XYZ file of C-alpha atoms in Angstrom:
660
model
C 40.794 221.470 169.269
C 42.820 222.985 172.021
C 45.347 226.086 170.894
C 47.584 227.397 172.484
C 50.757 229.598 172.566
C 53.588 230.884 174.536
C 54.239 234.357 173.132
C 50.967 236.235 173.275
C 49.064 236.410 176.841
C 45.964 236.499 174.605
C 46.801 233.705 172.697
C 47.272 233.592 168.754
C 44.156 235.046 168.076
C 43.140 237.493 165.129
C 40.031 240.110 163.891
C 39.910 240.836 160.536
C 37.643 243.049 160.191
C 36.192 245.807 156.948
C 33.903 248.062 155.958
C 32.958 247.571 151.998
C 30.632 248.982 149.807
C 31.139 247.155 146.313
C 32.907 243.851 147.645
C 36.857 245.204 147.569
C 37.447 245.634 151.066
C 35.741 241.991 152.153
C 37.796 240.372 149.381
C 40.956 241.967 150.861
C 39.740 241.065 154.382
C 39.448 237.402 153.072
C 42.829 237.188 151.506
C 43.994 238.789 154.835
C 41.900 236.369 157.138
C 43.785 233.246 154.835
C 47.037 235.114 155.442
C 46.615 235.340 159.162
C 45.645 231.211 159.335
C 48.525 230.467 157.833
C 50.653 231.923 160.396
C 48.564 230.303 162.868
C 46.369 232.777 164.108
C 42.822 231.775 165.076
C 41.279 233.844 163.099
C 37.624 235.956 162.787
C 36.326 237.735 160.176
C 33.587 240.448 160.020
C 32.338 243.572 158.650
C 33.096 246.611 161.392
C 29.631 247.210 162.561
C 29.882 243.400 163.932
C 32.425 244.376 166.196
C 32.198 246.035 169.723
C 34.506 248.459 170.380
C 35.359 246.677 173.889
C 36.222 243.198 172.813
C 39.210 244.777 170.207
C 41.601 244.158 173.087
C 40.471 240.523 173.336
C 42.478 239.789 170.058
C 46.310 239.997 169.793
C 46.243 241.871 166.397
C 43.439 243.802 164.665
C 43.446 243.909 160.992
C 41.210 246.637 159.356
C 40.576 246.853 155.586
C 38.324 250.081 154.396
C 37.355 251.454 151.459
C 36.204 255.025 151.362
C 32.730 256.063 149.881
C 30.855 259.427 148.965
C 32.698 262.558 150.331
C 35.799 260.671 152.761
C 32.860 258.488 154.495
C 32.904 255.004 155.897
C 30.605 252.524 154.165
C 27.363 252.037 155.797
C 28.432 248.473 157.314
C 31.250 250.269 159.362
C 29.606 253.739 160.293
C 28.225 252.416 163.884
C 31.664 251.197 164.781
C 32.741 254.382 163.620
C 30.256 256.152 165.846
C 31.342 254.318 168.413
C 34.886 255.018 168.178
C 33.642 259.006 168.405
C 32.391 258.711 172.109
C 33.656 261.568 174.027
C 33.836 260.070 177.071
C 36.202 257.214 175.833
C 39.770 257.823 177.570
C 43.035 258.379 175.507
C 44.239 254.879 177.116
C 41.071 253.136 175.986
C 42.628 251.041 173.319
C 46.248 251.305 175.032
C 46.121 247.238 174.844
C 45.162 247.081 171.093
C 47.786 246.005 168.497
C 46.341 247.423 164.744
C 47.056 247.958 161.280
C 44.972 249.362 158.395
C 44.440 248.820 154.599
C 42.473 251.292 152.767
C 41.057 251.218 149.282
C 40.399 254.394 147.869
C 40.167 256.253 144.413
C 42.674 259.075 143.685
C 40.395 260.862 141.292
C 38.306 261.659 144.402
C 39.416 264.822 146.583
C 39.496 262.687 149.934
C 41.529 259.719 148.570
C 41.490 256.916 151.354
C 40.313 259.328 153.864
C 37.809 256.622 156.035
C 41.423 254.698 156.771
C 43.022 257.733 157.442
C 40.286 258.347 159.958
C 40.201 255.339 161.215
C 43.930 255.164 161.972
C 44.173 258.476 163.407
C 41.223 257.988 166.094
C 42.282 254.497 166.650
C 45.883 255.958 167.590
C 43.938 258.792 170.094
C 42.563 256.294 171.899
C 46.084 254.560 172.284
C 46.026 251.450 170.068
C 49.486 250.601 169.187
C 50.172 250.697 165.320
C 52.071 246.689 164.327
C 52.807 248.371 160.176
C 52.453 251.650 158.872
C 48.720 251.973 157.333
C 48.445 250.409 153.368
C 46.654 251.997 150.870
C 45.529 250.976 147.462
C 44.389 253.098 144.288
C 41.535 252.129 141.963
C 43.577 254.363 139.256
C 46.434 252.276 139.450
C 47.454 250.953 136.001
C 48.144 247.563 137.965
C 44.806 247.837 140.076
C 44.715 247.144 143.785
C 47.104 244.655 144.297
C 50.041 246.543 143.136
C 49.760 247.865 146.447
C 48.298 245.218 147.984
C 50.412 242.537 147.746
C 53.789 244.388 148.825
C 51.729 245.601 151.935
C 50.620 242.502 153.078
C 54.009 240.472 152.210
C 55.463 243.320 154.613
C 52.636 242.890 157.199
C 53.418 238.931 157.265
C 56.785 239.864 158.371
C 55.834 242.251 161.207
C 53.694 239.295 162.418
C 56.116 236.865 162.322
C 58.476 239.276 164.183
C 56.164 240.164 166.807
C 54.532 236.595 167.114
C 57.051 234.352 166.497
C 56.071 230.466 166.307
C 57.429 228.312 168.919
C 59.878 225.465 167.910
C 58.815 222.694 165.875
C 55.840 224.808 164.777
C 56.132 226.649 160.842
C 53.702 228.799 159.085
C 51.225 226.778 157.053
C 52.998 226.499 153.623
C 51.090 227.815 150.560
C 50.883 224.773 148.515
C 48.776 223.343 151.844
C 45.021 223.829 151.024
C 43.119 225.542 153.762
C 40.102 223.672 154.759
C 37.276 225.660 154.169
C 34.411 227.102 157.200
C 31.631 226.187 154.977
C 30.973 223.503 152.676
C 27.771 222.539 150.486
C 26.270 218.987 151.398
C 23.092 217.222 149.660
C 20.066 217.398 152.078
C 19.673 213.653 152.416
C 22.444 213.777 155.025
C 25.475 213.162 152.929
C 28.658 214.468 154.921
C 31.504 216.565 152.467
C 33.650 214.922 151.203
C 36.447 217.366 151.539
C 38.389 214.382 152.691
C 39.148 213.501 148.813
C 42.307 215.621 148.843
C 44.821 213.992 151.371
C 45.645 215.439 154.420
C 48.761 216.181 153.057
C 47.449 218.886 151.074
C 44.481 220.682 153.355
C 45.003 222.114 156.575
C 42.074 223.333 158.900
C 44.663 225.879 160.434
C 46.646 224.336 163.584
C 46.129 220.843 163.610
C 45.404 218.686 167.121
C 48.690 217.238 166.522
C 50.679 220.191 166.906
C 52.994 220.181 169.976
C 51.793 223.467 171.311
C 49.554 222.776 174.973
C 50.204 225.715 176.777
C 47.209 227.818 176.730
C 44.032 227.763 175.175
C 43.226 230.186 172.595
C 39.169 231.363 171.724
C 38.100 234.368 170.456
C 35.740 236.560 172.371
C 32.417 235.758 172.958
C 30.073 237.720 170.179
C 27.296 240.051 171.960
C 23.814 239.084 170.361
C 23.190 242.752 170.340
C 25.624 243.898 168.156
C 24.159 242.468 165.217
C 20.664 243.514 166.248
C 22.367 246.697 166.725
C 23.792 246.806 163.359
C 20.523 245.901 162.029
C 18.495 248.186 163.393
C 21.282 251.023 161.747
C 21.596 249.293 158.561
C 17.528 249.642 158.191
C 17.551 253.041 158.705
C 19.733 254.000 156.060
C 18.679 250.801 153.700
C 15.602 249.773 153.074
C 14.747 246.423 151.032
C 12.000 246.931 148.613
C 9.964 244.702 145.972
C 9.434 247.030 142.918
C 7.926 246.361 139.258
C 9.797 247.827 135.880
C 7.510 250.033 134.106
C 9.499 251.214 131.672
C 12.798 249.611 129.560
C 13.619 252.182 127.272
C 16.515 252.207 125.237
C 17.623 256.069 124.582
C 20.191 256.504 122.026
C 19.861 255.119 118.615
C 20.077 251.568 117.423
C 23.089 252.102 115.472
C 25.217 253.897 118.227
C 28.026 252.365 119.984
C 26.427 252.307 123.196
C 22.993 251.105 124.571
C 21.696 253.373 127.433
C 18.474 252.600 129.340
C 16.094 254.967 131.041
C 14.668 252.362 133.662
C 11.515 253.027 135.601
C 10.326 250.864 138.523
C 7.568 251.419 141.113
C 6.754 250.201 144.289
C 3.321 250.020 146.450
C 5.582 250.619 149.486
C 6.185 254.196 150.994
C 9.914 255.088 150.582
C 11.850 258.193 150.944
C 14.728 259.367 149.224
C 16.581 262.353 148.329
C 19.084 263.506 145.173
C 22.426 261.257 145.431
C 20.744 257.956 146.561
C 21.131 254.868 145.149
C 19.324 251.728 144.201
C 21.159 248.650 144.266
C 19.613 245.879 141.636
C 20.831 242.325 142.042
C 21.344 240.089 138.686
C 21.316 236.933 138.027
C 23.527 235.009 135.694
C 21.760 233.816 132.588
C 20.774 229.948 132.065
C 22.898 229.220 129.186
C 26.136 230.592 131.262
C 25.060 228.368 134.318
C 24.885 225.178 132.229
C 28.068 225.896 130.802
C 29.856 226.431 134.098
C 28.095 223.237 135.301
C 29.533 221.234 132.402
C 32.913 222.524 132.430
C 33.224 221.698 136.386
C 30.832 218.229 135.498
C 28.240 219.464 138.120
C 25.624 218.851 136.029
C 24.431 215.310 137.322
C 23.996 216.901 140.884
C 22.996 220.634 139.775
C 19.304 220.009 140.741
C 19.558 217.784 143.969
C 18.477 219.456 147.502
C 21.823 220.553 149.178
C 22.456 222.662 152.067
C 25.328 224.804 153.498
C 27.281 223.061 156.664
C 29.301 224.775 159.025
C 32.688 223.102 159.111
C 33.982 223.786 162.283
C 32.754 226.924 164.347
C 35.578 229.367 165.448
C 36.170 228.861 169.483
C 33.882 231.415 171.352
C 31.666 232.429 168.187
C 28.208 232.074 169.223
C 26.668 232.089 165.526
C 28.157 231.977 162.164
C 25.772 232.767 159.215
C 27.046 231.131 155.591
C 29.348 233.492 153.521
C 25.971 234.220 151.002
C 23.712 236.771 152.518
C 20.064 235.794 152.746
C 21.365 232.092 152.437
C 20.782 230.260 155.812
C 22.520 227.181 157.483
C 20.447 223.930 156.613
C 18.547 226.371 154.008
C 17.457 224.057 151.262
C 18.790 225.367 147.990
C 20.543 223.733 144.417
C 23.803 224.275 142.969
C 21.944 225.618 139.740
C 20.394 228.280 142.024
C 23.395 229.297 143.863
C 25.127 229.486 140.225
C 22.303 231.629 139.004
C 21.748 233.553 141.973
C 24.550 233.735 144.417
C 27.705 233.041 142.822
C 29.433 235.087 140.252
C 31.884 233.175 137.719
C 31.813 235.961 135.581
C 33.994 237.816 137.585
C 37.360 238.670 137.265
C 39.143 236.440 139.222
C 41.961 237.236 142.675
C 44.797 236.023 143.043
C 43.327 233.810 146.232
C 41.634 232.182 143.183
C 44.153 231.046 141.588
C 46.316 230.046 144.535
C 43.108 227.570 145.795
C 42.147 226.134 142.099
C 45.743 224.862 141.822
C 45.247 222.632 144.418
C 42.032 220.842 141.976
C 44.679 219.806 139.198
C 46.422 216.761 138.572
C 48.354 218.734 135.352
C 51.827 219.569 136.335
C 51.704 222.545 133.918
C 48.781 223.999 134.970
C 49.486 223.671 138.253
C 52.629 225.560 138.010
C 51.236 228.345 135.896
C 48.562 228.913 138.155
C 50.740 229.367 141.432
C 53.023 231.523 139.067
C 50.223 234.014 139.244
C 50.011 234.392 143.365
C 53.498 235.064 143.081
C 54.196 238.835 144.107
C 57.041 238.718 141.116
C 54.501 237.997 138.516
C 52.070 240.713 139.304
C 52.117 242.157 136.175
C 51.439 238.882 134.399
C 48.664 238.346 136.272
C 47.399 242.210 135.232
C 47.767 241.515 131.799
C 45.980 237.906 132.110
C 43.038 238.641 134.060
C 42.360 242.321 134.365
C 43.507 243.718 131.093
C 41.438 241.693 128.953
C 38.650 241.486 131.759
C 39.097 237.295 131.729
C 36.278 235.824 133.933
C 36.184 233.052 136.289
C 34.869 231.019 133.419
C 37.110 231.447 130.849
C 39.626 230.757 133.681
C 38.273 227.303 134.049
C 37.817 227.171 130.262
C 41.596 227.394 129.770
C 42.538 225.083 132.707
C 40.428 222.520 131.879
C 42.282 220.088 134.255
C 40.791 221.901 137.195
C 38.133 219.935 138.854
C 36.830 222.124 141.998
C 34.957 219.796 143.994
C 30.903 221.096 143.941
C 31.166 221.148 147.816
C 33.555 223.997 147.907
C 31.544 226.130 145.694
C 30.439 228.802 148.172
C 34.057 228.760 149.557
C 36.100 229.146 145.981
C 33.718 231.467 144.286
C 32.923 235.101 144.832
C 29.579 236.256 145.612
C 27.533 237.491 143.250
C 26.862 241.146 144.404
C 24.355 243.888 143.650
C 25.243 247.022 141.550
C 24.571 250.149 142.852
C 22.839 252.944 140.590
C 22.390 256.566 141.202
C 18.650 257.738 141.211
C 17.531 259.920 138.456
C 14.231 261.190 139.825
C 13.445 263.647 142.208
C 10.794 266.087 142.730
C 7.662 265.234 141.475
C 9.192 261.942 139.637
C 9.175 259.877 142.891
C 5.240 259.114 142.725
C 3.221 258.116 140.108
C -0.410 259.325 139.708
C -1.524 256.099 141.601
C 0.558 257.357 144.338
C 3.047 254.432 143.806
C 6.717 255.560 144.982
C 8.867 255.699 141.443
C 12.668 255.295 140.764
C 14.153 256.105 137.605
C 17.584 254.933 136.700
C 19.841 255.985 133.398
C 22.022 252.848 132.943
C 24.778 252.714 130.152
C 24.786 248.847 129.120
C 28.362 247.774 129.606
C 29.341 245.479 126.179
C 32.652 245.974 124.553
C 35.587 244.337 122.832
C 38.757 243.622 124.941
C 42.009 243.552 124.089
C 41.830 239.621 123.088
C 39.130 240.715 120.981
C 36.522 238.970 122.902
C 32.986 240.191 123.843
C 32.671 241.553 127.643
C 29.084 242.180 129.212
C 28.041 243.804 132.166
C 26.726 240.720 134.264
C 24.081 243.566 135.906
C 23.691 245.678 133.001
C 23.246 242.770 130.437
C 20.834 241.442 133.001
C 18.732 244.776 133.366
C 18.738 245.048 129.314
C 16.770 241.419 128.992
C 14.198 242.341 131.498
C 10.486 242.837 130.116
C 9.008 245.474 131.605
C 6.195 244.051 134.587
C 9.367 242.130 136.031
C 8.866 242.238 139.925
C 12.124 242.188 141.923
C 13.964 242.876 145.308
C 15.879 245.994 145.106
C 18.060 247.953 148.261
C 17.609 251.682 148.617
C 20.737 253.577 149.838
C 21.206 256.863 151.268
C 24.037 257.865 148.651
C 27.309 260.385 149.272
C 26.212 263.862 148.301
C 24.630 264.561 151.348
C 22.184 266.905 149.724
C 19.905 268.771 152.445
C 16.928 271.274 151.772
C 18.673 273.931 154.016
C 21.106 274.198 151.084
C 18.521 274.962 148.817
C 19.344 278.642 148.605
C 22.553 278.360 147.249
C 23.479 278.416 143.512
C 24.477 275.108 142.006
C 26.652 274.004 139.363
C 26.651 270.148 138.196
C 28.870 268.763 136.389
C 27.487 265.504 135.034
C 28.626 264.357 131.788
C 27.537 260.986 130.180
C 25.331 258.802 132.901
C 26.687 260.769 135.085
C 23.610 263.463 134.866
C 21.449 260.948 136.462
C 22.207 262.015 139.926
C 21.879 266.010 138.783
C 18.326 265.602 136.938
C 17.624 264.085 140.528
C 18.402 267.380 142.125
C 17.201 269.204 139.521
C 13.640 268.179 139.532
C 13.774 268.432 143.382
C 15.056 272.195 143.193
C 12.214 272.573 140.993
C 9.970 271.162 143.607
C 11.450 273.818 146.171
C 11.426 276.381 144.184
C 7.620 275.983 143.239
C 7.051 274.880 147.103
C 8.270 277.935 148.263
C 6.309 280.172 145.848
C 2.966 278.448 146.912
C 3.612 278.891 150.673
C 4.523 282.594 149.895
C 1.265 283.067 148.276
C -0.593 281.086 150.889
C 0.684 283.465 153.600
C 0.079 287.041 151.511
C 2.695 287.704 149.242
C 4.793 290.534 150.322
C 8.716 290.286 149.946
C 10.750 287.116 149.929
C 12.993 286.468 152.081
C 16.505 285.489 151.070
C 16.925 282.604 153.402
C 13.773 280.600 152.215
C 14.535 281.407 148.134
C 16.021 278.472 145.610
C 19.229 279.360 144.075
C 19.966 279.078 140.123
C 20.707 275.857 138.673
C 23.370 275.309 136.074
C 23.998 272.320 134.106
C 27.276 271.329 132.561
C 26.553 268.398 130.745
C 28.752 266.593 128.160
C 28.539 263.973 125.653
C 29.716 262.323 122.340
C 26.825 263.550 120.051
C 23.785 266.052 120.542
C 21.995 263.642 117.884
C 22.673 260.309 120.197
C 23.290 260.660 123.925
C 21.835 263.974 124.428
C 20.077 262.689 127.429
C 16.737 264.112 128.615
C 17.088 266.980 126.315
C 13.393 267.837 125.989
C 12.738 267.559 129.353
C 15.257 270.340 130.026
C 13.394 273.172 127.932
C 10.103 272.291 129.595
C 11.971 272.774 133.070
C 13.705 276.350 132.156
C 9.975 277.334 131.657
C 9.350 276.593 134.970
C 12.143 277.666 137.249
C 15.676 278.965 137.081
C 18.022 275.998 135.154
C 20.680 276.584 132.507
C 22.473 274.169 130.417
C 25.715 274.246 129.151
C 26.415 271.287 126.493
C 29.688 269.916 125.234
C 29.711 267.400 122.188
C 32.998 265.589 121.711
C 32.554 264.325 118.630
C 30.365 266.835 116.495
C 33.076 268.621 115.234
C 36.790 268.314 114.754
C 38.202 269.472 117.792
C 36.912 267.605 120.766
C 35.283 269.494 123.464
C 34.657 268.534 127.159
C 33.121 269.386 130.236
C 36.422 270.743 131.676
C 36.499 272.891 128.706
C 33.337 274.666 129.121
C 34.316 275.416 132.853
C 36.990 277.380 130.866
C 34.361 279.285 128.598
C 32.372 279.985 131.270
C 35.048 280.646 133.977
C 33.654 284.214 135.053
C 30.278 282.703 135.625
C 31.876 279.556 137.841
C 33.788 281.886 139.789
C 31.551 284.448 140.532
C 28.836 281.558 141.480
C 31.353 279.675 143.799
C 33.671 282.655 145.351
C 31.282 285.089 145.974
C 27.757 283.657 146.088
C 29.063 280.791 148.000
C 27.650 278.157 145.478
C 27.721 274.734 145.820
C 29.594 271.993 142.967
C 28.778 268.637 141.963
C 30.787 266.461 139.790
C 29.236 263.119 139.110
C 30.298 260.100 136.196
C 32.983 258.501 135.163
C 36.130 257.835 137.457
C 39.804 258.906 136.200
C 40.358 261.671 133.906
C 37.166 263.876 134.023
C 37.556 264.679 137.635
C 40.682 265.591 137.651
C 40.287 267.610 134.548
C 37.452 269.408 135.651
C 39.581 270.497 139.242
C 42.220 271.406 137.058
C 39.671 273.788 135.189
C 38.587 274.969 138.353
C 41.907 276.096 139.560
C 42.616 277.844 136.432
C 39.387 279.715 136.764
C 40.132 280.975 140.161
C 43.687 281.880 139.062
C 42.326 284.100 135.988
C 39.328 285.394 137.735
C 40.442 285.788 140.917
C 43.839 286.537 140.836
C 45.194 283.915 142.658
C 48.434 281.669 142.559
C 47.429 277.790 142.013
C 48.420 277.378 145.775
C 45.836 279.762 146.860
C 43.317 278.267 144.267
C 43.731 274.590 145.425
C 43.246 275.702 149.318
C 40.192 277.665 148.232
C 38.849 274.166 146.841
C 39.822 272.453 149.716
C 37.804 274.665 152.090
C 34.915 274.446 149.648
C 35.155 270.459 150.307
C 35.319 271.096 154.120
C 32.306 273.162 153.811
C 30.402 270.568 151.815
C 30.476 273.007 148.770
C 32.901 270.443 146.569
C 30.738 267.034 146.300
C 31.942 264.442 143.926
C 30.097 261.069 143.472
C 31.978 258.963 140.227
C 32.043 255.412 139.400
């Protein structure tokens, strides 16, 4: 297909690239990719580490969606690209031919809110790149979610693109009521061709039609450098490790009558693996068979559910050497079944995004259903979309049950349904707990099983924690070990630490406590082996202070007996807040107020390190407010000076937060 335009010397090409940790930035990038397609751009969507810096100027426009992780860091699949941007020998004019914009996804409860997007934008501008429109920023804490910022920003981006790249006479953007042809479809393995032609040509479009009167200049994407994906893979292998593990223990810690089921899980692996406090283990869940059967039945896919199928590339991008299916680990032409895809790879229990409603509106013949589905995609109905989906946590499965006239062609499954992504859990083991008696690597997790009633009185369960709760011991599964964002290092051992970890936020703090215990005992052993004498202050391990909060002493005071044993082996003091054991609720921020003199001494006078882990939202903000108050009262500072000191701690790596 020949695609050419007058308005850009580079042709009408767009690169939409993302850095994503949990998948939200990838979802945003996919939606932006559809936006540029509708504006008649030949579009490539990929993660940042798949992009060679030298090719940015080959595109008419570059759009970046990136989330912030850890202490203002970029996601793992964007760090190779970021490293390439930081090369000192790059001149300030290196990207002067690059037109770009950025959209950040963050959580305002973190001190370094949307830091990754801001760093990227600043560095691109330093290298001469030109900004198409202002940076957008989304906040997970916003009452209406990410779309509250994304929808108006993407609408503004669309206007900027049309002004900068006007379409030639006779050509207009592809209307929203025209269904874009998917890049990938499913087909029967016996050679059956995907029947995407079941929809009339008036309602399906691959982008620029061969009949469009544009024939002045060929547009092709820059050839992909095979070494880029290889380098990205090598870098990923250094920061992540896939392991086969066996579930050794799956114990409920809370009483059966307690409102929440919290599990202590222990996995072991014969493979050697090194990890530090703050690192995470990614578990890949599976959908339950009954739910899969229900989805197959609703979609009328049961007859084809067990037939061998494969992924088929409808039309490769010009200039693209090799494209992979949208499902990680699944190769083109690899044999699978719809049942397997729905069990292991596709998430029909997810909360649907706006783009989902836009797509499925094409698969109903009911005019009332179609009208209502399309309403959810309009910016003026963003409140209603939130009230229908996010607020009651309504799933894709439930939406399709309510809009029973929708019939998604099974061939479109991998293009319409989101990927079933792995869930990350902070590792709770450290020090001597990292290996068992048989020298097998061990990983311990503290997991709260997600199960609750929504505002519409329906039971909701987390897809991964439900899967974990049902796993019997002896189960073998594949997991991914990944570096976390706390950046804990052995050389910091001499500093005293304050660990604030309410609820399951105590998991990474437990890992750190066991690690520091091992460091302390290794220091003593080394000291004795070297003949004793005076301790070198540089090699001692500082004091440990844990601030823990939960509802009840008798129900969810995790690892209580363990703390008592550790106290006999090293310096550890535990302060507890049981919010429901008395008439007046007490939280970890109240403990900070009670112990403000100690907190001030450790952080201000002793150069201590502060860790905050647990639920995002109000807790981190309340903790920070209590710290500011402590510095004001004990340090004689005004609020501005106290805030400034905490910001200095963040820059020095002495104030670290990991919340979820």
